[in-house]
Amino acid sequence: ITTPGTHLTSGVMPLLERFGFPKRLDGKSVLDIGCNAGFYSLSSWVRGARRVAGLDQQPHYIAQALMVRDMLGLPATAVEFRVADGHDLSPDSEHFDFVINTGVVYHLQNPMDFLCKVRSITNETMLLESEMLIDPAYAEYAWFIEGQYGGDLSNWWIYGPNCLERMARTAGFRAVTFTGFLRKPKSGTRVPEGMLRQGRGVLVCHT
């Protein structure tokens, strides 16, 4: 299925594999937080996951994900999409073997509460992707955004890789590895607000 847009997905999964996304998820349960239209959720099903749940707080994204799932003829009992927020998770929620956490933590006013709740339902591994500071001098720091960044008022934080590693460990993940930057801008690139554009990095977090 190909739909119009600027964010092509054809090369996304091979790229993510280089940074820790499993090539196979046979028999695993998978939670996709901030699932958007369900691309990673459905990719997990194709890679052998026995159960997938995708969460997003935007109803129109969930409607898109449900439409694609139904077009593919996948059973609702195996691939579920629902409107929900990661802050709603608790130790009493369903637990998952592999958690996909992409493009979420920099949108949160209280990221530690969120990370602790995600850890409480993660059996094995979380893949954490986020906007990150690219200057090694600021790897230990977090940049609080007052106003908007990249035209988006929902952006609150940009973390240095080492800072986000420590946050994940403090949330309870035993082993956390920064696997690198998926994307870095050209030096000097700025967002419309005048701030320097940062990169997208990945952490693999094990319980």
PDB file of N, CA and C in Angstrom, residues 132-192:
ATOM      1  N   MET A 132      17.392  14.169  19.678  1.00  0.00           N
ATOM      2  CA  MET A 132      18.509  14.228  20.623  1.00  0.00           C
ATOM      3  C   MET A 132      19.505  15.296  20.218  1.00  0.00           C
ATOM      4  N   LEU A 133      20.190  15.830  21.230  1.00  0.00           N
ATOM      5  CA  LEU A 133      21.238  16.816  21.006  1.00  0.00           C
ATOM      6  C   LEU A 133      22.435  16.145  20.341  1.00  0.00           C
ATOM      7  N   ILE A 134      22.946  16.733  19.286  1.00  0.00           N
ATOM      8  CA  ILE A 134      24.010  16.082  18.522  1.00  0.00           C
ATOM      9  C   ILE A 134      25.409  16.509  18.944  1.00  0.00           C
ATOM     10  N   ASP A 135      25.548  17.626  19.645  1.00  0.00           N
ATOM     11  CA  ASP A 135      26.870  18.105  20.066  1.00  0.00           C
ATOM     12  C   ASP A 135      27.349  17.260  21.242  1.00  0.00           C
ATOM     13  N   PRO A 136      28.476  16.547  21.118  1.00  0.00           N
ATOM     14  CA  PRO A 136      28.961  15.715  22.230  1.00  0.00           C
ATOM     15  C   PRO A 136      29.178  16.494  23.520  1.00  0.00           C
ATOM     16  N   ALA A 137      29.420  17.788  23.418  1.00  0.00           N
ATOM     17  CA  ALA A 137      29.620  18.599  24.617  1.00  0.00           C
ATOM     18  C   ALA A 137      28.360  18.660  25.474  1.00  0.00           C
ATOM     19  N   TYR A 138      27.196  18.377  24.869  1.00  0.00           N
ATOM     20  CA  TYR A 138      25.930  18.448  25.596  1.00  0.00           C
ATOM     21  C   TYR A 138      25.279  17.082  25.765  1.00  0.00           C
ATOM     22  N   ALA A 139      26.069  16.019  25.639  1.00  0.00           N
ATOM     23  CA  ALA A 139      25.517  14.664  25.721  1.00  0.00           C
ATOM     24  C   ALA A 139      24.880  14.355  27.070  1.00  0.00           C
ATOM     25  N   GLU A 140      25.353  15.022  28.122  1.00  0.00           N
ATOM     26  CA  GLU A 140      24.840  14.765  29.469  1.00  0.00           C
ATOM     27  C   GLU A 140      23.647  15.647  29.832  1.00  0.00           C
ATOM     28  N   TYR A 141      23.228  16.514  28.930  1.00  0.00           N
ATOM     29  CA  TYR A 141      22.255  17.542  29.272  1.00  0.00           C
ATOM     30  C   TYR A 141      20.912  17.328  28.569  1.00  0.00           C
ATOM     31  N   ALA A 142      19.904  18.096  29.037  1.00  0.00           N
ATOM     32  CA  ALA A 142      18.609  18.164  28.369  1.00  0.00           C
ATOM     33  C   ALA A 142      18.295  19.635  28.111  1.00  0.00           C
ATOM     34  N   TRP A 143      17.728  19.902  26.971  1.00  0.00           N
ATOM     35  CA  TRP A 143      17.373  21.262  26.562  1.00  0.00           C
ATOM     36  C   TRP A 143      15.859  21.399  26.681  1.00  0.00           C
ATOM     37  N   PHE A 144      15.414  22.300  27.575  1.00  0.00           N
ATOM     38  CA  PHE A 144      13.985  22.557  27.731  1.00  0.00           C
ATOM     39  C   PHE A 144      13.555  23.604  26.711  1.00  0.00           C
ATOM     40  N   ILE A 145      12.496  23.297  25.985  1.00  0.00           N
ATOM     41  CA  ILE A 145      12.023  24.175  24.921  1.00  0.00           C
ATOM     42  C   ILE A 145      10.895  25.047  25.467  1.00  0.00           C
ATOM     43  N   GLU A 146      11.129  26.345  25.483  1.00  0.00           N
ATOM     44  CA  GLU A 146      10.094  27.287  25.880  1.00  0.00           C
ATOM     45  C   GLU A 146       9.500  27.880  24.603  1.00  0.00           C
ATOM     46  N   GLY A 147       8.276  27.503  24.302  1.00  0.00           N
ATOM     47  CA  GLY A 147       7.680  27.924  23.042  1.00  0.00           C
ATOM     48  C   GLY A 147       7.535  26.745  22.115  1.00  0.00           C
ATOM     49  N   GLN A 148       8.037  26.867  20.898  1.00  0.00           N
ATOM     50  CA  GLN A 148       7.910  25.762  19.954  1.00  0.00           C
ATOM     51  C   GLN A 148       9.236  25.501  19.252  1.00  0.00           C
ATOM     52  N   TYR A 149       9.342  24.291  18.736  1.00  0.00           N
ATOM     53  CA  TYR A 149      10.546  23.842  18.031  1.00  0.00           C
ATOM     54  C   TYR A 149      10.074  23.113  16.784  1.00  0.00           C
ATOM     55  N   GLY A 150      10.585  23.524  15.640  1.00  0.00           N
ATOM     56  CA  GLY A 150      10.179  22.893  14.395  1.00  0.00           C
ATOM     57  C   GLY A 150       8.712  23.109  14.066  1.00  0.00           C
ATOM     58  N   GLY A 151       8.167  24.238  14.533  1.00  0.00           N
ATOM     59  CA  GLY A 151       6.766  24.529  14.251  1.00  0.00           C
ATOM     60  C   GLY A 151       5.776  23.746  15.084  1.00  0.00           C
ATOM     61  N   ASP A 152       6.249  23.098  16.156  1.00  0.00           N
ATOM     62  CA  ASP A 152       5.399  22.208  16.946  1.00  0.00           C
ATOM     63  C   ASP A 152       5.406  22.653  18.402  1.00  0.00           C
ATOM     64  N   LEU A 153       4.262  23.087  18.908  1.00  0.00           N
ATOM     65  CA  LEU A 153       4.152  23.526  20.298  1.00  0.00           C
ATOM     66  C   LEU A 153       4.190  22.368  21.292  1.00  0.00           C
ATOM     67  N   SER A 154       4.070  21.131  20.813  1.00  0.00           N
ATOM     68  CA  SER A 154       4.058  19.982  21.725  1.00  0.00           C
ATOM     69  C   SER A 154       5.461  19.458  22.022  1.00  0.00           C
ATOM     70  N   ASN A 155       6.495  20.077  21.477  1.00  0.00           N
ATOM     71  CA  ASN A 155       7.873  19.694  21.789  1.00  0.00           C
ATOM     72  C   ASN A 155       8.304  20.388  23.081  1.00  0.00           C
ATOM     73  N   TRP A 156       8.723  19.589  24.078  1.00  0.00           N
ATOM     74  CA  TRP A 156       9.110  20.134  25.376  1.00  0.00           C
ATOM     75  C   TRP A 156      10.591  19.972  25.683  1.00  0.00           C
ATOM     76  N   TRP A 157      11.199  18.865  25.260  1.00  0.00           N
ATOM     77  CA  TRP A 157      12.578  18.554  25.644  1.00  0.00           C
ATOM     78  C   TRP A 157      13.346  18.008  24.445  1.00  0.00           C
ATOM     79  N   ILE A 158      14.657  18.279  24.428  1.00  0.00           N
ATOM     80  CA  ILE A 158      15.576  17.545  23.563  1.00  0.00           C
ATOM     81  C   ILE A 158      16.712  17.079  24.466  1.00  0.00           C
ATOM     82  N   TYR A 159      16.984  15.789  24.448  1.00  0.00           N
ATOM     83  CA  TYR A 159      17.913  15.184  25.397  1.00  0.00           C
ATOM     84  C   TYR A 159      19.252  14.880  24.731  1.00  0.00           C
ATOM     85  N   GLY A 160      20.328  15.019  25.515  1.00  0.00           N
ATOM     86  CA  GLY A 160      21.588  14.443  25.091  1.00  0.00           C
ATOM     87  C   GLY A 160      21.507  12.940  25.234  1.00  0.00           C
ATOM     88  N   PRO A 161      22.228  12.181  24.402  1.00  0.00           N
ATOM     89  CA  PRO A 161      22.144  10.715  24.482  1.00  0.00           C
ATOM     90  C   PRO A 161      22.466  10.163  25.864  1.00  0.00           C
ATOM     91  N   ASN A 162      23.509  10.679  26.517  1.00  0.00           N
ATOM     92  CA  ASN A 162      23.881  10.167  27.835  1.00  0.00           C
ATOM     93  C   ASN A 162      22.817  10.501  28.871  1.00  0.00           C
ATOM     94  N   CYS A 163      22.216  11.678  28.731  1.00  0.00           N
ATOM     95  CA  CYS A 163      21.142  12.068  29.642  1.00  0.00           C
ATOM     96  C   CYS A 163      19.971  11.100  29.538  1.00  0.00           C
ATOM     97  N   LEU A 164      19.550  10.793  28.322  1.00  0.00           N
ATOM     98  CA  LEU A 164      18.406   9.899  28.147  1.00  0.00           C
ATOM     99  C   LEU A 164      18.744   8.472  28.580  1.00  0.00           C
ATOM    100  N   GLU A 165      19.992   8.054  28.384  1.00  0.00           N
ATOM    101  CA  GLU A 165      20.430   6.750  28.908  1.00  0.00           C
ATOM    102  C   GLU A 165      20.211   6.688  30.406  1.00  0.00           C
ATOM    103  N   ARG A 166      20.656   7.725  31.112  1.00  0.00           N
ATOM    104  CA  ARG A 166      20.541   7.739  32.572  1.00  0.00           C
ATOM    105  C   ARG A 166      19.076   7.760  33.006  1.00  0.00           C
ATOM    106  N   MET A 167      18.257   8.464  32.271  1.00  0.00           N
ATOM    107  CA  MET A 167      16.832   8.491  32.591  1.00  0.00           C
ATOM    108  C   MET A 167      16.220   7.102  32.463  1.00  0.00           C
ATOM    109  N   ALA A 168      16.582   6.376  31.391  1.00  0.00           N
ATOM    110  CA  ALA A 168      16.044   5.026  31.193  1.00  0.00           C
ATOM    111  C   ALA A 168      16.507   4.082  32.293  1.00  0.00           C
ATOM    112  N   ARG A 169      17.786   4.195  32.682  1.00  0.00           N
ATOM    113  CA  ARG A 169      18.273   3.341  33.774  1.00  0.00           C
ATOM    114  C   ARG A 169      17.570   3.680  35.090  1.00  0.00           C
ATOM    115  N   THR A 170      17.385   4.969  35.342  1.00  0.00           N
ATOM    116  CA  THR A 170      16.698   5.382  36.568  1.00  0.00           C
ATOM    117  C   THR A 170      15.258   4.882  36.579  1.00  0.00           C
ATOM    118  N   ALA A 171      14.653   4.771  35.410  1.00  0.00           N
ATOM    119  CA  ALA A 171      13.286   4.246  35.311  1.00  0.00           C
ATOM    120  C   ALA A 171      13.227   2.749  35.585  1.00  0.00           C
ATOM    121  N   GLY A 172      14.406   2.077  35.611  1.00  0.00           N
ATOM    122  CA  GLY A 172      14.429   0.663  35.958  1.00  0.00           C
ATOM    123  C   GLY A 172      14.963  -0.271  34.893  1.00  0.00           C
ATOM    124  N   PHE A 173      15.353   0.253  33.728  1.00  0.00           N
ATOM    125  CA  PHE A 173      15.955  -0.615  32.718  1.00  0.00           C
ATOM    126  C   PHE A 173      17.389  -0.940  33.126  1.00  0.00           C
ATOM    127  N   ARG A 174      17.721  -2.216  33.104  1.00  0.00           N
ATOM    128  CA  ARG A 174      19.002  -2.680  33.631  1.00  0.00           C
ATOM    129  C   ARG A 174      20.172  -2.299  32.738  1.00  0.00           C
ATOM    130  N   ALA A 175      20.016  -2.477  31.446  1.00  0.00           N
ATOM    131  CA  ALA A 175      21.095  -2.216  30.490  1.00  0.00           C
ATOM    132  C   ALA A 175      20.559  -1.324  29.381  1.00  0.00           C
ATOM    133  N   VAL A 176      21.205  -0.189  29.168  1.00  0.00           N
ATOM    134  CA  VAL A 176      20.761   0.779  28.168  1.00  0.00           C
ATOM    135  C   VAL A 176      21.942   1.122  27.264  1.00  0.00           C
ATOM    136  N   THR A 177      21.740   0.988  25.950  1.00  0.00           N
ATOM    137  CA  THR A 177      22.805   1.245  24.985  1.00  0.00           C
ATOM    138  C   THR A 177      22.352   2.259  23.954  1.00  0.00           C
ATOM    139  N   PHE A 178      23.147   3.311  23.777  1.00  0.00           N
ATOM    140  CA  PHE A 178      22.906   4.268  22.701  1.00  0.00           C
ATOM    141  C   PHE A 178      23.497   3.674  21.431  1.00  0.00           C
ATOM    142  N   THR A 179      22.654   3.380  20.457  1.00  0.00           N
ATOM    143  CA  THR A 179      23.131   2.717  19.238  1.00  0.00           C
ATOM    144  C   THR A 179      23.453   3.692  18.116  1.00  0.00           C
ATOM    145  N   GLY A 180      23.204   4.990  18.329  1.00  0.00           N
ATOM    146  CA  GLY A 180      23.628   5.975  17.346  1.00  0.00           C
ATOM    147  C   GLY A 180      22.497   6.871  16.864  1.00  0.00           C
ATOM    148  N   PHE A 181      22.856   7.752  15.929  1.00  0.00           N
ATOM    149  CA  PHE A 181      21.906   8.695  15.349  1.00  0.00           C
ATOM    150  C   PHE A 181      21.361   8.150  14.029  1.00  0.00           C
ATOM    151  N   LEU A 182      20.041   8.041  13.970  1.00  0.00           N
ATOM    152  CA  LEU A 182      19.386   7.682  12.711  1.00  0.00           C
ATOM    153  C   LEU A 182      19.558   8.792  11.679  1.00  0.00           C
ATOM    154  N   ARG A 183      19.538  10.005  12.178  1.00  0.00           N
ATOM    155  CA  ARG A 183      19.586  11.146  11.271  1.00  0.00           C
ATOM    156  C   ARG A 183      20.270  12.315  11.953  1.00  0.00           C
ATOM    157  N   LYS A 184      21.139  12.978  11.216  1.00  0.00           N
ATOM    158  CA  LYS A 184      21.760  14.215  11.681  1.00  0.00           C
ATOM    159  C   LYS A 184      21.590  15.278  10.602  1.00  0.00           C
ATOM    160  N   PRO A 185      21.292  16.508  10.994  1.00  0.00           N
ATOM    161  CA  PRO A 185      21.162  17.566   9.996  1.00  0.00           C
ATOM    162  C   PRO A 185      22.536  18.062   9.548  1.00  0.00           C
ATOM    163  N   LYS A 186      22.579  18.752   8.428  1.00  0.00           N
ATOM    164  CA  LYS A 186      23.802  19.424   8.024  1.00  0.00           C
ATOM    165  C   LYS A 186      24.161  20.476   9.058  1.00  0.00           C
ATOM    166  N   SER A 187      25.463  20.668   9.280  1.00  0.00           N
ATOM    167  CA  SER A 187      25.923  21.632  10.263  1.00  0.00           C
ATOM    168  C   SER A 187      25.330  23.012   9.984  1.00  0.00           C
ATOM    169  N   GLY A 188      24.780  23.629  11.038  1.00  0.00           N
ATOM    170  CA  GLY A 188      24.224  24.966  10.910  1.00  0.00           C
ATOM    171  C   GLY A 188      22.771  25.023  10.517  1.00  0.00           C
ATOM    172  N   THR A 189      22.137  23.859  10.249  1.00  0.00           N
ATOM    173  CA  THR A 189      20.720  23.846   9.890  1.00  0.00           C
ATOM    174  C   THR A 189      19.875  24.310  11.075  1.00  0.00           C
ATOM    175  N   ARG A 190      18.918  25.186  10.786  1.00  0.00           N
ATOM    176  CA  ARG A 190      18.080  25.727  11.844  1.00  0.00           C
ATOM    177  C   ARG A 190      16.608  25.453  11.565  1.00  0.00           C
ATOM    178  N   VAL A 191      15.839  25.325  12.639  1.00  0.00           N
ATOM    179  CA  VAL A 191      14.388  25.203  12.530  1.00  0.00           C
ATOM    180  C   VAL A 191      13.815  26.604  12.308  1.00  0.00           C
ATOM    181  N   PRO A 192      12.534  26.713  11.914  1.00  0.00           N
ATOM    182  CA  PRO A 192      11.971  28.037  11.619  1.00  0.00           C
ATOM    183  C   PRO A 192      12.093  29.044  12.756  1.00  0.00           C
TER     184      PRO A 192
END
